[in-house]
Coordinates of C-alpha atoms and ligand atoms in Angstrom, one line a residue:
Chain Z
M19 CA -10.7 -36.2 -11.3
S20 CA -8.1 -37.3 -13.9
G21 CA -9.1 -36.4 -17.5
E22 CA -12.1 -34.4 -16.4
K23 CA -12.1 -30.8 -17.6
F24 CA -12.6 -28.3 -14.8
Q25 CA -15.6 -26.1 -15.1
A26 CA -16.1 -23.1 -12.8
H27 CA -19.4 -22.2 -11.3
E28 CA -19.7 -18.4 -10.8
I29 CA -22.6 -16.6 -9.1
R30 CA -23.7 -12.9 -9.2
D31 CA -23.8 -11.4 -5.7
F32 CA -23.4 -8.0 -3.9
I33 CA -23.1 -6.6 -0.4
K34 CA -25.0 -3.4 0.4
I35 CA -25.6 -1.7 3.7
N36 CA -27.6 1.5 4.3
Y37 CA -26.5 4.0 6.9
K38 CA -27.9 7.0 8.8
Y39 CA -24.4 7.9 10.0
T40 CA -23.8 10.6 12.6
M41 CA -20.9 12.9 12.2
G42 CA -20.7 13.1 16.0
G43 CA -18.5 15.9 17.3
Q44 CA -17.7 16.9 13.7
S45 CA -21.4 17.7 13.0
K46 CA -21.0 21.4 13.2
F47 CA -18.6 21.4 10.2
F48 CA -21.2 19.8 8.0
I49 CA -24.2 21.9 9.3
E50 CA -22.3 25.2 8.7
L51 CA -21.2 24.0 5.3
K52 CA -24.8 23.1 4.3
N53 CA -26.6 26.1 5.8
N54 CA -24.1 28.9 5.6
K55 CA -21.4 27.9 3.2
K56 CA -18.9 28.3 5.9
L57 CA -15.7 26.2 6.2
L58 CA -15.0 25.5 9.9
G59 CA -11.8 24.3 11.2
T60 CA -10.8 23.8 14.9
K61 CA -8.0 25.3 16.9
C62 CA -6.4 23.5 19.9
T63 CA -7.0 25.4 23.1
K64 CA -3.5 24.5 24.3
C65 CA -1.0 24.3 21.4
G66 CA -3.0 26.5 18.9
K67 CA -2.7 24.0 16.1
T68 CA -5.4 24.4 13.4
W69 CA -7.1 21.1 12.3
M70 CA -8.6 20.9 8.9
P71 CA -10.4 18.4 8.5
P72 CA -11.6 19.5 11.9
R73 CA -11.3 17.4 15.1
I74 CA -12.8 18.6 18.3
N75 CA -9.9 17.2 20.4
C76 CA -6.3 17.9 19.7
S77 CA -4.6 14.5 19.1
E78 CA -1.3 15.9 20.1
C79 CA -2.2 17.6 23.4
Y80 CA -5.3 15.6 24.5
E81 CA -7.0 19.0 25.1
P82 CA -10.2 20.3 23.4
A83 CA -10.1 22.3 20.1
D84 CA -12.4 25.2 19.5
W85 CA -14.3 25.8 16.3
I86 CA -13.0 28.6 14.1
E87 CA -14.1 29.9 10.7
M88 CA -11.5 29.3 8.0
K89 CA -10.7 31.4 5.0
Q90 CA -12.1 30.1 1.7
T91 CA -8.9 30.7 -0.2
G92 CA -5.8 28.5 -0.1
T93 CA -2.8 27.1 -1.9
I94 CA -2.3 23.7 -3.6
E95 CA 0.3 21.7 -1.8
V96 CA 0.2 18.8 -4.3
S97 CA -2.3 17.5 -6.9
T98 CA -3.0 14.9 -9.5
I99 CA -5.4 14.4 -12.4
V100 CA -7.2 11.0 -12.3
W101 CA -7.8 9.2 -15.6
Y102 CA -8.6 5.7 -14.4
T103 CA -10.6 5.0 -11.3
T104 CA -13.1 2.9 -9.4
S105 CA -16.5 1.9 -10.7
A106 CA -18.2 4.5 -8.5
F107 CA -16.2 7.4 -10.1
I108 CA -15.8 6.3 -13.8
K109 CA -18.3 8.9 -15.0
A110 CA -16.3 11.7 -13.4
I111 CA -13.0 11.1 -15.2
P112 CA -10.8 13.0 -15.8
Y113 CA -11.0 14.8 -12.4
G114 CA -8.5 16.7 -10.3
V115 CA -7.8 16.2 -6.6
A116 CA -5.5 18.2 -4.5
F117 CA -4.3 18.8 -1.0
V118 CA -5.2 22.4 -0.3
K119 CA -3.8 24.4 2.6
L120 CA -6.4 27.0 3.4
D121 CA -5.0 30.4 4.3
G122 CA -4.1 30.2 8.0
A123 CA -4.5 26.4 8.4
D124 CA -1.8 24.1 9.6
T125 CA -2.9 21.0 7.7
A126 CA -4.0 20.5 4.1
L127 CA -7.4 19.3 3.1
L128 CA -8.1 16.9 0.3
Q129 CA -10.6 18.3 -2.2
G130 CA -11.7 18.2 -5.8
I131 CA -10.1 20.8 -8.1
F132 CA -12.3 21.9 -11.0
S133 CA -10.9 23.8 -13.9
E134 CA -12.0 24.8 -17.4
N135 CA -8.6 23.6 -18.5
L136 CA -7.7 20.7 -16.3
V137 CA -3.9 20.2 -17.1
P138 CA -1.1 19.6 -14.6
S139 CA 0.3 23.2 -15.0
K140 CA -3.1 24.7 -14.0
V141 CA -3.2 22.7 -10.7
K142 CA 0.5 22.7 -9.7
K143 CA 1.9 23.2 -6.3
G144 CA 1.6 26.8 -5.1
S145 CA -1.5 27.6 -7.3
F146 CA -4.0 29.8 -5.5
V147 CA -7.5 28.4 -5.3
K148 CA -10.9 29.5 -4.0
A149 CA -13.9 27.5 -2.8
V150 CA -17.0 27.2 -4.9
F151 CA -20.2 25.8 -3.5
L152 CA -23.1 23.8 -4.9
K153 CA -26.4 25.6 -4.6
E154 CA -28.1 22.3 -3.5
R155 CA -26.1 21.2 -0.5
E156 CA -26.5 18.1 1.6
G157 CA -23.9 18.7 4.3
K158 CA -21.2 16.5 2.7
M159 CA -17.7 17.2 1.4
T160 CA -19.0 17.1 -2.1
D161 CA -21.0 20.3 -1.4
F162 CA -17.9 22.3 -2.4
F163 CA -14.7 22.2 -4.5
F164 CA -11.8 24.4 -5.3
V165 CA -11.1 26.3 -8.6
P166 CA -8.1 28.2 -9.7
E167 CA -8.4 31.8 -8.5
D168 CA -8.6 33.2 -12.1
E169 CA -11.6 31.0 -12.9
Y170 CA -13.6 31.8 -9.8
E171 CA -16.0 34.2 -11.5
T172 CA -16.7 31.8 -14.3
W173 CA -17.6 29.0 -11.9
I174 CA -19.8 31.0 -9.5
N175 CA -21.8 32.2 -12.5
K176 CA -22.8 28.6 -13.6
P177 CA -26.4 27.9 -12.6
E178 CA -25.7 25.0 -10.2
Y179 CA -22.9 26.8 -8.3
E180 CA -22.4 29.9 -6.1
G181 CA -19.6 31.7 -4.3
G182 CA -18.9 31.4 -0.6
V183 CA -19.0 33.9 2.2
Chain G
M28 CA 14.8 -12.4 26.6
P29 CA 12.6 -13.1 23.6
N30 CA 13.1 -16.5 21.8
R31 CA 15.1 -16.3 18.6
V32 CA 12.8 -16.9 15.6
A33 CA 13.5 -18.6 12.3
I34 CA 11.7 -19.1 9.0
I35 CA 12.0 -22.8 8.3
G36 CA 9.5 -23.2 5.4
V37 CA 8.3 -21.0 2.6
G38 CA 5.2 -21.7 0.4
I39 CA 4.1 -19.3 -2.3
T40 CA 1.4 -20.1 -4.9
P41 CA 1.7 -18.5 -8.4
F42 CA 0.4 -14.9 -8.5
R43 CA -2.4 -14.9 -11.1
A44 CA -5.0 -12.5 -12.4
R45 CA -7.7 -14.9 -11.5
Y46 CA -8.1 -18.4 -10.1
L47 CA -11.4 -19.7 -11.5
D48 CA -10.6 -23.1 -10.0
K49 CA -9.9 -22.0 -6.4
T50 CA -11.5 -20.1 -3.6
Y51 CA -9.5 -18.0 -1.2
F52 CA -9.3 -20.8 1.4
E53 CA -8.3 -23.3 -1.2
L54 CA -5.4 -21.0 -2.2
A55 CA -4.4 -20.8 1.5
Y56 CA -4.4 -24.6 1.6
D57 CA -2.1 -24.8 -1.4
A58 CA 0.4 -22.3 0.2
T59 CA 0.3 -24.1 3.5
K60 CA 1.0 -27.4 1.9
L61 CA 3.9 -25.8 -0.1
A62 CA 5.3 -24.3 3.1
L63 CA 5.1 -27.7 4.9
D64 CA 6.8 -29.4 1.9
D65 CA 9.5 -26.8 1.9
A66 CA 10.1 -27.1 5.7
N67 CA 10.4 -30.9 5.3
K68 CA 12.8 -30.4 2.3
N69 CA 14.7 -28.1 4.7
G70 CA 15.2 -31.0 7.2
A71 CA 12.1 -30.9 9.4
Q72 CA 9.5 -33.7 9.6
I73 CA 6.3 -31.9 10.3
T74 CA 2.6 -31.8 9.2
H75 CA -0.1 -29.2 9.8
K76 CA -0.9 -31.0 13.1
D77 CA 2.5 -29.8 14.5
L78 CA 1.6 -26.1 13.9
E79 CA 0.5 -24.6 17.1
S80 CA -1.1 -21.4 16.0
T81 CA -1.8 -19.3 12.9
V82 CA -1.5 -15.6 12.1
Y83 CA -3.6 -14.6 9.1
G84 CA -2.9 -11.7 6.8
I85 CA -6.1 -10.9 4.9
Y86 CA -6.8 -7.3 3.9
N87 CA -10.2 -6.9 2.4
E88 CA -13.5 -8.6 3.4
L89 CA -15.1 -7.2 0.2
F90 CA -12.6 -9.0 -2.0
E91 CA -13.3 -12.3 -0.2
R92 CA -17.1 -11.6 -0.1
Q93 CA -16.8 -12.7 3.5
F94 CA -16.3 -11.1 6.8
M95 CA -13.8 -12.9 9.1
P96 CA -12.4 -14.9 6.2
D97 CA -9.7 -16.2 8.6
I98 CA -12.0 -18.5 10.6
F99 CA -13.3 -20.2 7.4
T100 CA -9.7 -20.6 6.3
N101 CA -8.8 -21.9 9.7
S102 CA -11.4 -24.7 9.2
Y103 CA -10.2 -25.6 5.8
L104 CA -6.5 -25.7 6.9
G105 CA -7.4 -28.2 9.6
M106 CA -6.3 -25.8 12.3
N107 CA -9.4 -26.1 14.6
D108 CA -9.0 -25.8 18.3
K109 CA -5.8 -23.7 18.1
P110 CA -5.4 -20.0 18.2
G111 CA -5.7 -18.1 14.9
T112 CA -5.5 -14.3 14.7
R113 CA -6.1 -12.0 11.8
I114 CA -4.1 -9.0 10.8
A115 CA -5.5 -6.4 8.3
S116 CA -3.2 -3.4 7.6
G117 CA -3.9 -2.5 4.0
G118 CA -1.1 -3.2 1.5
A119 CA 1.2 -3.7 4.5
T120 CA -0.9 -6.6 5.8
G121 CA 1.8 -9.1 4.9
G122 CA 4.6 -7.3 6.7
Y123 CA 2.4 -6.7 9.8
T124 CA 1.4 -10.4 9.8
V125 CA 5.1 -11.5 9.8
R126 CA 5.7 -9.1 12.7
M127 CA 2.8 -10.6 14.7
A128 CA 3.8 -14.2 13.9
Y129 CA 7.3 -13.3 15.0
A130 CA 5.9 -12.0 18.3
E131 CA 3.8 -15.2 18.7
V132 CA 7.0 -17.3 18.6
A133 CA 9.4 -14.8 20.2
S134 CA 7.1 -14.5 23.2
G135 CA 6.9 -18.2 23.7
L136 CA 3.1 -18.4 23.0
S137 CA 3.9 -20.9 20.2
D138 CA 6.9 -22.9 19.3
L139 CA 5.8 -23.5 15.7
C140 CA 3.5 -20.9 14.0
L141 CA 1.9 -20.7 10.6
C142 CA 2.2 -17.1 9.1
I143 CA -0.1 -17.0 6.1
G144 CA -1.4 -14.3 3.8
L145 CA -4.1 -14.6 1.2
E146 CA -6.2 -12.5 -1.1
K147 CA -8.5 -13.2 -3.9
C148 CA -9.8 -9.8 -5.4
N149 CA -10.9 -10.6 -8.9
D150 CA -14.2 -12.1 -8.0
C151 CA -15.2 -8.4 -7.7
Y152 CA -16.9 -7.6 -11.0
D153 CA -18.0 -4.3 -12.6
E154 CA -21.2 -4.8 -14.6
Q155 CA -20.9 -1.4 -16.3
T156 CA -17.6 -2.1 -18.0
G157 CA -17.7 -5.9 -17.9
V158 CA -14.3 -6.2 -16.2
T159 CA -13.0 -6.7 -12.7
T160 CA -10.6 -3.9 -12.0
P161 CA -12.9 -0.9 -11.4
E162 CA -14.9 -2.9 -8.9
V163 CA -11.7 -4.1 -7.2
L164 CA -10.7 -0.5 -6.9
N165 CA -14.1 0.3 -5.5
A166 CA -13.7 -2.4 -2.8
I167 CA -10.3 -0.8 -2.0
A168 CA -11.6 2.8 -2.1
Y169 CA -13.5 2.2 1.2
S170 CA -10.1 2.1 2.9
A171 CA -9.9 5.9 2.3
D172 CA -11.5 8.0 5.0
M173 CA -15.2 7.7 4.2
T174 CA -16.1 11.2 5.3
Y175 CA -13.5 13.4 3.9
E176 CA -11.6 11.5 1.3
Y177 CA -13.6 8.7 -0.3
P178 CA -16.2 11.2 -1.8
M179 CA -13.3 12.9 -3.6
G180 CA -12.7 9.8 -5.7
M181 CA -9.5 9.0 -3.8
M182 CA -7.9 5.6 -4.4
A183 CA -4.6 3.9 -4.0
A184 CA -2.9 5.4 -7.1
S185 CA -4.0 9.0 -6.4
S186 CA -2.9 8.6 -2.8
Y187 CA 0.6 7.3 -3.7
V188 CA 1.0 9.8 -6.6
S189 CA 0.4 12.7 -4.2
M190 CA 3.5 11.6 -2.2
V191 CA 5.5 11.0 -5.4
N192 CA 4.5 14.4 -6.8
A193 CA 5.4 16.2 -3.6
H194 CA 8.8 14.4 -3.6
Y195 CA 9.3 15.5 -7.2
E196 CA 8.5 19.1 -6.2
E197 CA 11.1 19.0 -3.4
F198 CA 13.9 17.1 -5.1
G199 CA 13.3 17.2 -8.9
N200 CA 12.9 13.4 -8.9
P201 CA 11.7 10.8 -9.6
T202 CA 11.2 11.9 -13.2
E203 CA 8.9 9.9 -15.4
E204 CA 11.9 8.3 -17.0
Q205 CA 13.4 7.3 -13.7
M206 CA 10.1 5.7 -12.7
A207 CA 10.1 3.9 -16.0
Y208 CA 13.4 2.3 -15.1
V209 CA 11.7 0.7 -12.0
S210 CA 9.1 -0.7 -14.4
I211 CA 11.8 -2.1 -16.7
K212 CA 13.7 -3.7 -13.8
N213 CA 10.7 -5.3 -12.0
H214 CA 8.8 -6.5 -15.1
G215 CA 12.2 -7.8 -16.4
N216 CA 13.1 -9.6 -13.1
A217 CA 9.7 -11.2 -13.2
M218 CA 10.7 -13.0 -16.4
L219 CA 13.0 -15.1 -14.2
N220 CA 10.2 -15.9 -11.7
P221 CA 7.8 -18.6 -12.8
K222 CA 5.3 -17.5 -10.1
A223 CA 5.0 -13.9 -11.4
Q224 CA 1.9 -12.5 -13.0
S225 CA 3.5 -9.8 -15.2
P226 CA 6.8 -10.9 -16.7
M227 CA 7.6 -8.5 -19.5
K228 CA 10.4 -6.9 -21.4
V229 CA 9.5 -3.3 -21.5
T230 CA 11.3 -0.1 -22.7
V231 CA 11.2 3.5 -21.4
E232 CA 8.9 4.3 -24.4
D233 CA 6.5 1.4 -23.5
V234 CA 6.1 2.8 -20.0
M235 CA 5.8 6.5 -21.1
Y236 CA 3.2 5.7 -23.7
S237 CA 1.1 3.2 -21.6
R238 CA -2.3 4.4 -20.6
I239 CA -2.4 7.3 -18.1
I240 CA -3.8 6.3 -14.7
C241 CA -3.3 9.5 -12.6
Y242 CA -0.7 12.0 -13.5
P243 CA 2.1 11.2 -13.9
F244 CA 1.6 7.4 -13.2
K245 CA 1.0 5.3 -16.3
M246 CA -0.3 1.8 -16.5
L247 CA 3.2 0.2 -16.5
D248 CA 4.1 2.2 -13.4
C249 CA 1.4 0.4 -11.4
C250 CA 1.2 -3.1 -10.1
L251 CA -1.8 -5.3 -11.1
Y252 CA -4.1 -6.7 -8.5
S253 CA -3.5 -10.4 -8.1
E254 CA -4.8 -13.5 -6.5
A255 CA -2.4 -15.7 -4.4
S256 CA -1.5 -17.0 -1.0
A257 CA 1.9 -17.1 0.7
A258 CA 2.8 -18.9 3.9
L259 CA 5.8 -19.1 6.2
I260 CA 6.5 -21.5 9.0
L261 CA 8.2 -19.9 12.0
A262 CA 10.0 -21.8 14.7
N263 CA 11.9 -20.9 17.8
E264 CA 15.6 -21.8 18.2
Q265 CA 14.9 -25.0 20.3
K266 CA 12.4 -26.2 17.7
V267 CA 14.9 -25.5 14.9
K268 CA 17.5 -27.7 16.7
E269 CA 15.0 -30.4 17.6
L270 CA 13.6 -30.7 14.0
G271 CA 17.1 -30.6 12.5
V272 CA 16.3 -27.7 10.2
E273 CA 19.3 -27.4 7.7
K274 CA 18.9 -23.8 6.6
P275 CA 17.0 -21.7 9.2
I276 CA 16.6 -18.1 8.2
W277 CA 16.6 -16.0 11.3
I278 CA 14.4 -13.0 11.7
T279 CA 16.8 -10.5 13.3
G280 CA 14.7 -7.3 13.1
V281 CA 11.0 -6.6 12.8
A282 CA 9.5 -3.1 13.1
A283 CA 6.4 -1.2 11.9
A284 CA 5.1 2.3 12.1
N285 CA 1.8 3.9 11.3
T286 CA 2.2 7.4 10.1
D287 CA -0.8 9.9 9.8
C288 CA -3.3 8.4 7.4
F289 CA -4.4 12.0 6.5
I290 CA -1.6 12.9 4.1
G291 CA -2.5 16.6 4.5
N292 CA -1.6 16.4 8.3
R293 CA 2.0 15.3 7.6
E294 CA 4.8 17.8 8.0
S295 CA 6.0 17.0 4.5
I296 CA 3.7 15.3 2.0
G297 CA 6.7 13.9 0.1
R298 CA 7.8 11.7 3.0
L299 CA 6.6 8.4 4.4
Y300 CA 7.7 8.9 8.0
S301 CA 6.4 5.3 8.7
N302 CA 9.0 3.9 6.2
I303 CA 11.8 5.9 7.9
E304 CA 10.8 4.9 11.5
A305 CA 10.2 1.2 10.6
A306 CA 13.5 0.9 8.8
K307 CA 15.5 2.6 11.6
A308 CA 13.9 0.4 14.3
A309 CA 14.2 -2.9 12.4
Y310 CA 17.9 -2.2 11.5
K311 CA 18.7 -1.3 15.1
M312 CA 17.0 -4.4 16.4
A313 CA 19.2 -6.4 13.9
G314 CA 22.3 -4.6 15.0
L315 CA 22.6 -2.8 11.6
D316 CA 23.1 0.8 10.7
Y317 CA 20.6 3.0 8.8
D318 CA 23.4 5.0 7.2
K319 CA 25.4 1.9 6.0
I320 CA 22.5 -0.5 5.3
K321 CA 23.3 -0.7 1.6
E322 CA 26.6 -2.3 2.4
Q323 CA 25.2 -4.6 5.1
I324 CA 22.6 -6.5 3.2
D325 CA 22.6 -8.6 0.0
V326 CA 19.1 -8.0 -1.3
A327 CA 15.8 -6.1 -0.6
E328 CA 12.3 -7.0 -1.6
L329 CA 10.5 -3.7 -1.6
H330 CA 6.9 -2.7 -1.8
D331 CA 6.8 -1.3 -5.3
A332 CA 3.0 -0.9 -5.7
F333 CA 3.9 2.1 -7.8
S334 CA 7.2 2.7 -9.5
G335 CA 7.7 6.1 -8.0
Q336 CA 7.2 4.8 -4.5
E337 CA 10.1 2.3 -5.0
V338 CA 12.4 5.2 -5.8
I339 CA 11.4 7.1 -2.7
S340 CA 11.8 3.9 -0.6
Y341 CA 15.5 3.7 -1.7
E342 CA 15.9 7.0 0.3
E343 CA 13.6 6.3 3.2
L344 CA 15.1 2.8 3.8
G345 CA 18.5 4.4 3.9
F346 CA 20.1 3.0 0.7
V347 CA 20.8 6.5 -0.7
P348 CA 20.6 10.0 0.7
F349 CA 17.3 11.9 0.3
G350 CA 16.9 13.2 -3.2
E351 CA 19.2 10.7 -4.8
G352 CA 16.8 7.8 -5.4
G353 CA 15.9 8.7 -9.0
P354 CA 19.5 9.3 -10.0
W355 CA 20.6 6.0 -8.3
I356 CA 18.4 3.9 -10.6
E357 CA 18.9 6.0 -13.7
K358 CA 22.7 6.2 -13.6
S359 CA 23.1 2.5 -13.1
F360 CA 20.8 1.5 -16.0
E361 CA 22.7 -1.1 -18.1
K362 CA 25.7 -1.0 -15.7
P363 CA 26.0 -4.4 -14.2
G364 CA 27.2 -4.2 -10.6
E365 CA 25.6 -0.9 -9.8
G366 CA 22.3 0.4 -8.5
P367 CA 19.2 -1.7 -7.6
W368 CA 19.4 -4.0 -10.6
L369 CA 19.5 -7.8 -10.4
E370 CA 23.3 -7.8 -10.6
G371 CA 23.7 -4.4 -8.9
E372 CA 25.2 -3.3 -5.6
L373 CA 21.9 -3.9 -3.8
P374 CA 19.3 -5.8 -5.9
C375 CA 15.8 -4.5 -5.2
C376 CA 12.8 -6.8 -6.0
P377 CA 14.7 -9.6 -7.7
S378 CA 11.4 -11.5 -7.6
G379 CA 9.8 -8.8 -9.8
G380 CA 8.2 -7.2 -6.7
L381 CA 4.6 -6.1 -7.0
I382 CA 5.0 -4.6 -10.4
G383 CA 6.3 -7.9 -11.7
C384 CA 4.5 -10.5 -9.6
G385 CA 1.3 -8.7 -9.0
H386 CA -0.2 -7.5 -5.7
A387 CA -2.3 -10.1 -3.8
V388 CA -2.6 -7.8 -0.9
G389 CA -2.6 -10.0 2.2
A390 CA -0.2 -12.4 0.5
T391 CA 2.2 -9.8 -0.9
G392 CA 4.4 -8.9 2.1
I393 CA 4.6 -12.6 3.1
M394 CA 5.7 -13.4 -0.5
S395 CA 8.3 -10.7 -0.2
T396 CA 9.6 -12.0 3.1
G397 CA 9.6 -15.6 1.8
E398 CA 11.5 -14.5 -1.3
A399 CA 14.0 -12.6 0.8
A400 CA 14.4 -15.7 3.0
L401 CA 14.8 -18.1 0.0
Q402 CA 17.5 -15.7 -1.4
L403 CA 19.5 -16.3 1.9
R404 CA 19.1 -20.0 1.4
E405 CA 20.4 -19.5 -2.2
E406 CA 17.3 -21.3 -3.3
A407 CA 15.4 -18.5 -5.0
G408 CA 15.7 -20.0 -8.5
K409 CA 16.7 -18.1 -11.7
H410 CA 16.4 -14.7 -9.9
Q411 CA 18.9 -15.8 -7.2
V412 CA 21.3 -13.0 -6.4
T413 CA 24.8 -13.3 -5.0
I414 CA 24.8 -13.8 -1.2
E415 CA 27.9 -12.5 0.6
K416 CA 26.7 -10.8 3.7
G417 CA 24.0 -13.3 4.5
R418 CA 21.4 -10.7 5.2
S419 CA 18.2 -9.4 3.4
I420 CA 15.2 -7.2 4.1
A421 CA 11.5 -7.3 3.1
H422 CA 9.4 -4.2 3.1
S423 CA 5.6 -3.6 3.2
I424 CA 3.6 -0.4 3.0
G425 CA -0.1 0.3 2.5
G426 CA -3.3 1.7 3.9
P427 CA -4.7 5.2 3.4
G428 CA -1.9 7.4 2.3
A429 CA 0.4 4.4 2.7
A430 CA 0.2 5.1 6.5
Y431 CA 1.4 1.6 7.5
A432 CA 5.0 0.4 7.0
A433 CA 6.8 -2.7 8.1
V434 CA 10.4 -3.8 7.6
I435 CA 11.7 -7.3 8.3
V436 CA 15.4 -8.1 8.5
M437 CA 16.6 -11.6 8.0
A438 CA 20.0 -13.4 8.3
N439 CA 21.3 -16.9 7.5
E440 CA 23.8 -18.6 9.8
E441 CA 26.7 -16.8 8.3
G442 CA 24.8 -13.5 8.3
L443 CA 24.4 -13.8 12.1
K444 CA 28.2 -13.9 12.5
K445 CA 29.3 -11.2 10.1
P446 CA 29.8 -7.6 11.3
Ligands
LIG1 ZN1 -2.8 20.8 20.7

């Protein structure tokens, strides 16, 4: 060992797994999003709490929660603009993300915020936003995003997007 | 009655960007050997064969390129045919591992237990950019909810910044300048810690003009991902006596809380309820008061993954009232004897914390606990603070939306007696 210069041996490797993952009890949310551009939340049959993201059981009451259609307008609770990110999202920077409380919901949903002018003042707390949908939907969260209310018409007129219901 | 539990040995490897000459289990070996050496310097005469069980803190299989990395570490440490249990709780893995190792000894399952954290992230490599970090972040990003949050490009920084921005909306702080003071303090303290990865003298301007990560966090507001291992040897009271340990550091309080990992489900986005609950419960167990804690302890090693979160932790851990974290560090800048600075009223992160040392996830909270224990032995080195009360705390947070929090309270022999 002594005197011998250390030389590291590195190998290229990766881990990859394919899935056909079931959304289980949450499936209806994704089916309605894909087919009908609806945003479904759930409402506890006992306490009345609205869950968004939806869960079919209320974690507080241990009672079932019923599906309800949510409004597609809401308010930004908090946001940020991301300038440095993971290898999977590098091509998307800069991008906005926000916790949005849909009108009538009790919880805030994390979603992407798109804007023609993506600056902190445009996506600040209290800003009104509306949901815009991809024309080609897969039944995933990336099928929709939020835009500032005053940019809604601009976004739904782009060829790849459309307005909600 | 649970057994009393003491930290009798501390072993921390240097925190480095990358160890080309060591695997994760080789790093764990180094930390274990250092902890055994330290225990023996502290009066014991033990080898690894005397350790009855191990609790492993290892966060991320994708970093280690290995599922169940604990069992391979167990083999390399020569711990075969004894129980070894792994804890994985995100950035708080270290704190949770200390908690479970404490339980191992307090319950009587083991008299002498190895509590070890390790992580080696920078073998992850992004071929597109030719650097490690984006792929390290990718490996971490799978910790966000895969259905609702990962597809939004959510990662640690954007998750923490949401809480910091919400806190700012509520209280008008921490401002970007106040966050910069944390960066100045922790990078500066790291200059006194030879094991730290990021020792640096920085100014407010340096922080403000460093690269934007996610608004308003800049590069120098964020910790770097690091490679390291840290180990503690825990013993019960009888073992401490039997071995003739000179400076046992007693764990007097341990508590943890998991708050809702969906930030949008929380009553207030600008609060880490887990921090508040864990701190209150740990202090209570140690016989201390949440409202007076700043006067009851000498030093705190906090989980400063991001500068703004350290400021909020000042409030949530009870050092200052809600809304006064930012002003506390700002007003005390360049005022020796005040604030969270090295010579302040309650030094926070004298080791340099995560911003100064780096964040070797599973090892981090064990490093913080070990550092807070060495402070009470007055053997921390150049970043030793004044010990008067004989009590310190270590703090760990992490996971999606920083849902996990753990607080460990320690005392030396004098600290046990003082009110
Ligand atoms: Zn309910």
